[in-house]
Coordinates of C-alpha atoms and ligand atoms in Angstrom, one line a residue:
X280 CA -150.6 119.6 -13.3
X281 CA -150.4 123.4 -12.9
X282 CA -152.8 123.7 -9.9
X283 CA -152.0 122.1 -6.6
X284 CA -154.8 121.3 -4.5
X285 CA -157.1 122.3 -6.5
X286 CA -157.8 119.3 -9.7
X287 CA -158.5 121.8 -12.8
X288 CA -157.6 124.4 -14.4
X289 CA -158.0 128.1 -14.4
X290 CA -160.9 130.1 -16.3
X291 CA -160.4 134.2 -16.4
X292 CA -162.9 136.2 -18.5
X293 CA -161.0 138.9 -20.0
X294 CA -164.2 141.2 -19.9
X295 CA -165.0 144.8 -20.2
X296 CA -168.2 146.1 -22.4
X297 CA -166.1 148.8 -23.8
X298 CA -165.0 147.9 -27.4
X299 CA -160.6 148.8 -28.0
X300 CA -159.3 148.9 -24.8
X301 CA -157.2 146.5 -24.6
X302 CA -158.9 143.6 -23.9
X303 CA -158.0 141.8 -26.6
X304 CA -154.3 142.4 -26.9
X305 CA -154.4 141.6 -23.1
X306 CA -155.6 138.4 -23.4
X307 CA -152.8 138.0 -26.5
X308 CA -149.8 138.9 -24.2
X309 CA -149.7 137.5 -20.5
X310 CA -151.2 135.0 -22.8
X311 CA -148.5 134.3 -24.6
X312 CA -146.7 135.4 -21.6
X313 CA -147.7 133.6 -19.3
X314 CA -147.3 131.1 -21.8
X315 CA -143.8 131.7 -22.3
X316 CA -143.5 131.5 -18.3
X317 CA -143.9 127.9 -18.1
X318 CA -147.8 127.2 -18.6
X319 CA -149.7 126.2 -20.5
X320 CA -152.2 128.1 -22.1
X321 CA -155.6 128.1 -24.0
X322 CA -158.0 131.7 -25.3
X323 CA -161.1 131.2 -25.8
X324 CA -161.8 134.2 -28.9
X325 CA -165.6 134.9 -28.0
X326 CA -165.5 137.5 -30.1
X327 CA -167.8 137.4 -33.5
X328 CA -164.5 140.0 -34.1
X329 CA -162.4 137.8 -34.2
X330 CA -159.6 139.7 -33.3
X331 CA -157.6 137.5 -30.5
X332 CA -158.1 134.6 -33.3
X333 CA -155.7 137.1 -36.7
X334 CA -153.7 138.4 -34.4
X335 CA -152.2 133.9 -33.3
X336 CA -151.9 133.7 -37.3
X337 CA -154.8 131.6 -37.2
X338 CA -156.3 131.6 -40.5
X339 CA -160.0 132.7 -42.3
X340 CA -160.8 129.6 -43.8
X341 CA -159.6 127.4 -41.5
X342 CA -162.8 128.4 -38.9
X343 CA -164.8 126.3 -39.4
X344 CA -163.8 124.4 -36.8
X345 CA -164.3 127.8 -34.0
X346 CA -165.8 128.4 -30.1
X347 CA -169.2 128.9 -32.4
X348 CA -168.8 124.9 -32.8
X349 CA -168.1 124.4 -29.3
X350 CA -171.1 126.5 -27.8
X351 CA -173.7 126.0 -30.7
X352 CA -173.5 123.0 -32.1
X353 CA -171.5 120.8 -29.0
X354 CA -168.2 120.0 -30.2
X355 CA -166.1 118.5 -28.5
X356 CA -162.6 120.9 -26.9
X357 CA -160.3 119.0 -28.1
X358 CA -161.4 119.4 -31.8
X359 CA -161.9 123.2 -32.2
X360 CA -158.5 124.0 -30.5
X361 CA -155.6 125.4 -33.1
X362 CA -151.5 125.8 -31.9
X363 CA -150.3 128.7 -32.3
X364 CA -146.5 129.2 -33.1
X365 CA -146.3 130.4 -29.5
X366 CA -144.9 127.3 -27.3
X367 CA -147.1 126.0 -25.2
X368 CA -150.3 129.5 -26.6
X369 CA -152.8 127.6 -28.5
X370 CA -156.7 128.5 -29.8
X371 CA -160.2 128.5 -30.1
X372 CA -160.7 131.3 -32.9
X373 CA -163.9 132.9 -33.0
X374 CA -166.1 133.7 -36.3
X375 CA -168.5 135.5 -37.2
X376 CA -171.7 132.9 -37.1
X377 CA -170.9 134.2 -32.8
X378 CA -172.9 137.2 -33.6
X379 CA -176.9 135.3 -33.5
X380 CA -175.1 133.1 -30.9
X381 CA -177.5 134.8 -28.6
X382 CA -180.8 134.6 -31.4
X383 CA -180.4 131.0 -31.8
X384 CA -180.1 130.1 -27.6
X385 CA -182.9 132.4 -26.4
X386 CA -184.9 129.2 -26.1
X387 CA -183.2 126.7 -24.8
X388 CA -182.5 126.2 -20.9
X389 CA -179.0 125.6 -21.1
X390 CA -178.0 128.7 -22.9
X391 CA -175.9 130.5 -19.7
X392 CA -173.8 127.1 -18.8
X393 CA -173.2 126.6 -22.8
X394 CA -168.9 127.7 -22.2
X395 CA -168.9 125.9 -18.8
X396 CA -170.4 122.5 -20.2
X397 CA -167.1 122.7 -23.3
X398 CA -164.6 124.1 -20.2
X399 CA -164.7 120.4 -18.5
X400 CA -162.0 120.3 -16.1
X401 CA -162.0 116.6 -17.8
X402 CA -161.6 117.9 -21.5
X403 CA -159.5 120.7 -19.9
X404 CA -156.6 118.0 -18.5
X405 CA -156.4 115.8 -21.2
X406 CA -155.3 118.4 -23.1
X407 CA -152.4 119.6 -20.8
X408 CA -154.4 123.0 -20.2
X409 CA -153.2 125.0 -16.7
X410 CA -155.5 128.5 -18.1
X411 CA -157.4 130.6 -20.4
X412 CA -158.0 132.7 -21.0
X413 CA -161.7 134.2 -22.9
X414 CA -161.7 137.1 -25.0
X415 CA -165.3 138.6 -24.2
X416 CA -166.7 140.3 -27.0
X417 CA -167.2 144.3 -26.8
X418 CA -170.6 144.0 -24.9
X419 CA -172.3 142.1 -22.0
X420 CA -174.5 140.3 -23.2
X421 CA -174.9 135.9 -23.8
X422 CA -171.3 135.1 -25.0
X423 CA -170.1 137.4 -21.4
X424 CA -172.5 136.2 -19.5
X425 CA -171.8 132.9 -20.5
X426 CA -167.7 132.5 -20.3
X427 CA -168.0 134.5 -16.2
X428 CA -170.4 131.7 -16.0
X429 CA -167.5 129.3 -17.4
X430 CA -165.2 131.6 -15.2
X431 CA -163.6 131.6 -12.1
X432 CA -163.0 135.3 -12.5
X433 CA -162.7 138.1 -14.3
X434 CA -159.9 140.6 -15.3
X435 CA -161.1 143.7 -15.9
X436 CA -158.6 146.0 -18.9
X437 CA -159.6 149.8 -18.6
X438 CA -158.2 152.2 -20.6
X439 CA -156.5 155.4 -19.1
X440 CA -158.6 157.6 -20.4
X441 CA -161.0 160.1 -19.2
X442 CA -164.9 158.2 -18.7
X443 CA -162.5 155.2 -18.0
X444 CA -164.6 153.8 -15.2
X445 CA -167.7 155.2 -16.0
X446 CA -168.5 152.1 -17.5
X447 CA -167.5 149.7 -14.3
X448 CA -170.3 149.5 -12.6
X449 CA -172.2 148.0 -15.3
X450 CA -170.0 145.4 -15.6
X451 CA -170.0 144.8 -11.8
X452 CA -173.5 144.8 -11.8
X453 CA -173.5 141.5 -14.5
X454 CA -171.0 139.8 -13.0
X455 CA -173.4 140.5 -9.3
X456 CA -176.7 138.7 -11.4
X457 CA -174.0 135.2 -11.9
X458 CA -172.6 135.7 -8.6
X459 CA -176.9 135.4 -7.4
X460 CA -177.3 132.8 -9.6
X461 CA -174.8 130.4 -11.7
X462 CA -171.1 131.0 -10.7
X463 CA -171.4 132.6 -6.5
X464 CA -168.3 132.6 -6.6
X465 CA -166.7 133.8 -9.0
X466 CA -164.3 136.7 -8.0
X467 CA -162.8 139.6 -9.6
X468 CA -159.0 138.5 -11.0
X469 CA -158.2 142.4 -11.4
X470 CA -158.4 145.6 -13.0
X471 CA -155.3 146.5 -15.6
X472 CA -154.5 149.8 -16.6
X473 CA -153.4 149.9 -20.6
X474 CA -152.5 152.4 -22.5
X475 CA -151.6 154.4 -20.5
X476 CA -149.1 157.3 -20.9
X477 CA -147.4 158.2 -17.3
X478 CA -146.6 162.2 -18.8
X479 CA -149.9 162.7 -19.7
X480 CA -151.5 164.4 -16.9
X481 CA -154.9 163.1 -17.5
X482 CA -153.8 159.1 -18.8
X483 CA -152.4 160.0 -14.6
X484 CA -155.3 161.2 -13.0
X485 CA -157.2 157.6 -14.5
X486 CA -154.7 156.2 -13.1
X487 CA -155.7 156.8 -9.2
X488 CA -158.9 157.3 -9.5
X489 CA -158.9 153.9 -10.1
X490 CA -156.3 152.7 -7.3
X491 CA -158.6 155.5 -5.1
X492 CA -162.1 153.8 -5.6
X493 CA -160.7 150.4 -6.5
X494 CA -157.3 149.7 -4.7
X495 CA -155.9 146.3 -4.9
X496 CA -158.2 145.5 -7.0
X497 CA -155.9 147.4 -9.7
X498 CA -152.4 145.7 -10.4
X499 CA -149.8 147.1 -9.6
X500 CA -148.5 146.4 -14.0
X501 CA -149.8 149.4 -16.1
X502 CA -149.7 148.5 -19.7
X503 CA -147.9 151.4 -21.8
X504 CA -149.8 152.8 -24.8
X505 CA -145.6 151.5 -27.0
X506 CA -147.5 150.9 -31.0
X507 CA -145.5 148.0 -30.8
X508 CA -148.4 146.6 -29.7
X509 CA -150.7 147.5 -32.2
X510 CA -148.8 146.2 -34.9
X511 CA -147.6 142.9 -33.9
X512 CA -151.9 141.1 -34.9
X513 CA -150.7 142.4 -37.6
X514 CA -147.5 139.9 -37.8
X515 CA -150.1 137.3 -36.4
X516 CA -147.4 137.6 -33.3
X517 CA -147.3 138.2 -30.1
X518 CA -145.4 141.5 -29.1
X519 CA -142.8 139.1 -26.9
X520 CA -141.7 137.1 -30.1
X521 CA -142.8 140.5 -32.7
X522 CA -140.1 142.4 -30.5
X523 CA -139.4 141.0 -27.3
X524 CA -137.6 144.5 -26.3
X525 CA -140.0 147.0 -26.6
X526 CA -142.2 148.6 -23.7
X527 CA -145.1 146.5 -24.1
X528 CA -143.9 143.0 -24.0
X529 CA -141.7 144.2 -20.6
X530 CA -145.0 145.1 -19.8
X531 CA -147.2 141.8 -20.6
X532 CA -143.8 140.2 -19.2
X533 CA -143.8 142.0 -15.8
X534 CA -148.1 141.7 -15.6
X535 CA -147.3 138.1 -15.9
X536 CA -144.7 137.8 -12.9
X537 CA -147.2 140.4 -11.2
X538 CA -150.3 137.3 -12.0
X539 CA -148.1 134.5 -10.4
X540 CA -147.4 136.3 -7.8
X541 CA -151.2 136.8 -7.7
X542 CA -151.8 133.3 -7.8
X543 CA -149.1 130.9 -6.2
X544 CA -150.6 127.7 -6.5
X545 CA -150.5 128.6 -11.0
X546 CA -146.9 128.0 -10.8
X547 CA -144.8 126.5 -13.7
X548 CA -143.1 124.0 -14.2
X549 CA -140.1 123.7 -15.0
X550 CA -139.4 123.1 -18.4
X551 CA -136.4 122.7 -20.1
Ligands
ADP728 P1 -160.9 145.6 -27.4 O1 -160.0 144.0 -27.3 O2 -161.6 146.0 -26.0 O3 -160.8 146.1 -28.4 P2 -157.9 145.8 -28.4 O4 -156.5 145.3 -27.8 O5 -158.4 145.6 -30.2 O6 -159.2 146.2 -27.8 O7 -157.4 147.0 -28.8 C1 -157.9 148.3 -29.8 C2 -156.5 148.9 -30.1 O8 -155.8 149.5 -29.6 C3 -155.8 147.8 -31.0 O9 -155.4 148.6 -32.6 C4 -154.8 147.7 -30.1 O10 -153.8 147.8 -31.5 C5 -154.3 149.1 -29.9 N1 -153.5 149.1 -28.5 C6 -153.9 147.7 -27.3 N2 -153.2 148.6 -26.4 C7 -153.0 149.3 -26.9 C8 -150.8 149.6 -25.9 N3 -151.0 149.3 -24.9 N4 -150.3 150.3 -27.8 C9 -151.1 150.8 -28.4 N5 -151.5 150.4 -29.0 C10 -152.9 149.5 -28.2
MG729 MG1 -161.3 143.0 -28.5

């Protein structure tokens, strides 16, 4: 048990309703870097596109036990967890079936709480999980609400480009709505700038604006644009294994260190 004093795994949603901002890349590579540091990590792929699952080598054939079965059919967590080639990193895959979840659940009274029930502390502890990272779809749909209801906090990747901050108010509104109803304790874990090019004026300006507006919520670590990060999913590996010496791998290792220093209760157990 890594969370000293308070039992159970920490659950974090990685969310931004914009697509292509680095949610999946962050789920995979922050997850892998934290697993390398000794934590036992479970990624839950809630995106019908299933990019995190593909990027970690879960082939579509074996996607009969997925987050869809976990949410909609109520399958036990243990039945839908798949190992990856990275030690201590496992995943509940996503599937295209998730795209109809909103409609299928419309008359279900517990529709916002299904993931919270599925990720209950007892089942997570039985699997030895320290930290759950939920890779959210690019929308503020019922799936994302399920993720927020099930989470302790939300980590927001922000692409270093113009208009990056514009979408944040919508996201914050959804977080406030979930706080005022199902999950009053939902926190913002942080905002992480992704695909940054520090030689580029616009990228610098976005970073300055984000730090002005959001202060300490913005992680010190900035993830640069790095081609290795975009190549690694096609090799079904996190960048930390595909090219450990790349700038992308270094950035996610640094992000993992910063994350651990902000979460003193969540320390990796010394493993040999
Ligand atoms: P999202 O999950 O928010 O839709 P992704 O993580 O899938 O975003 O990233 C979108 C695309 O950008 C993917 O092709 C990914 O490989 C690429 N990408 C993400 N982060 C970086 C980065 N720091 N440098 C280069 N390419 C990146
Ligand atoms: Mg994604």
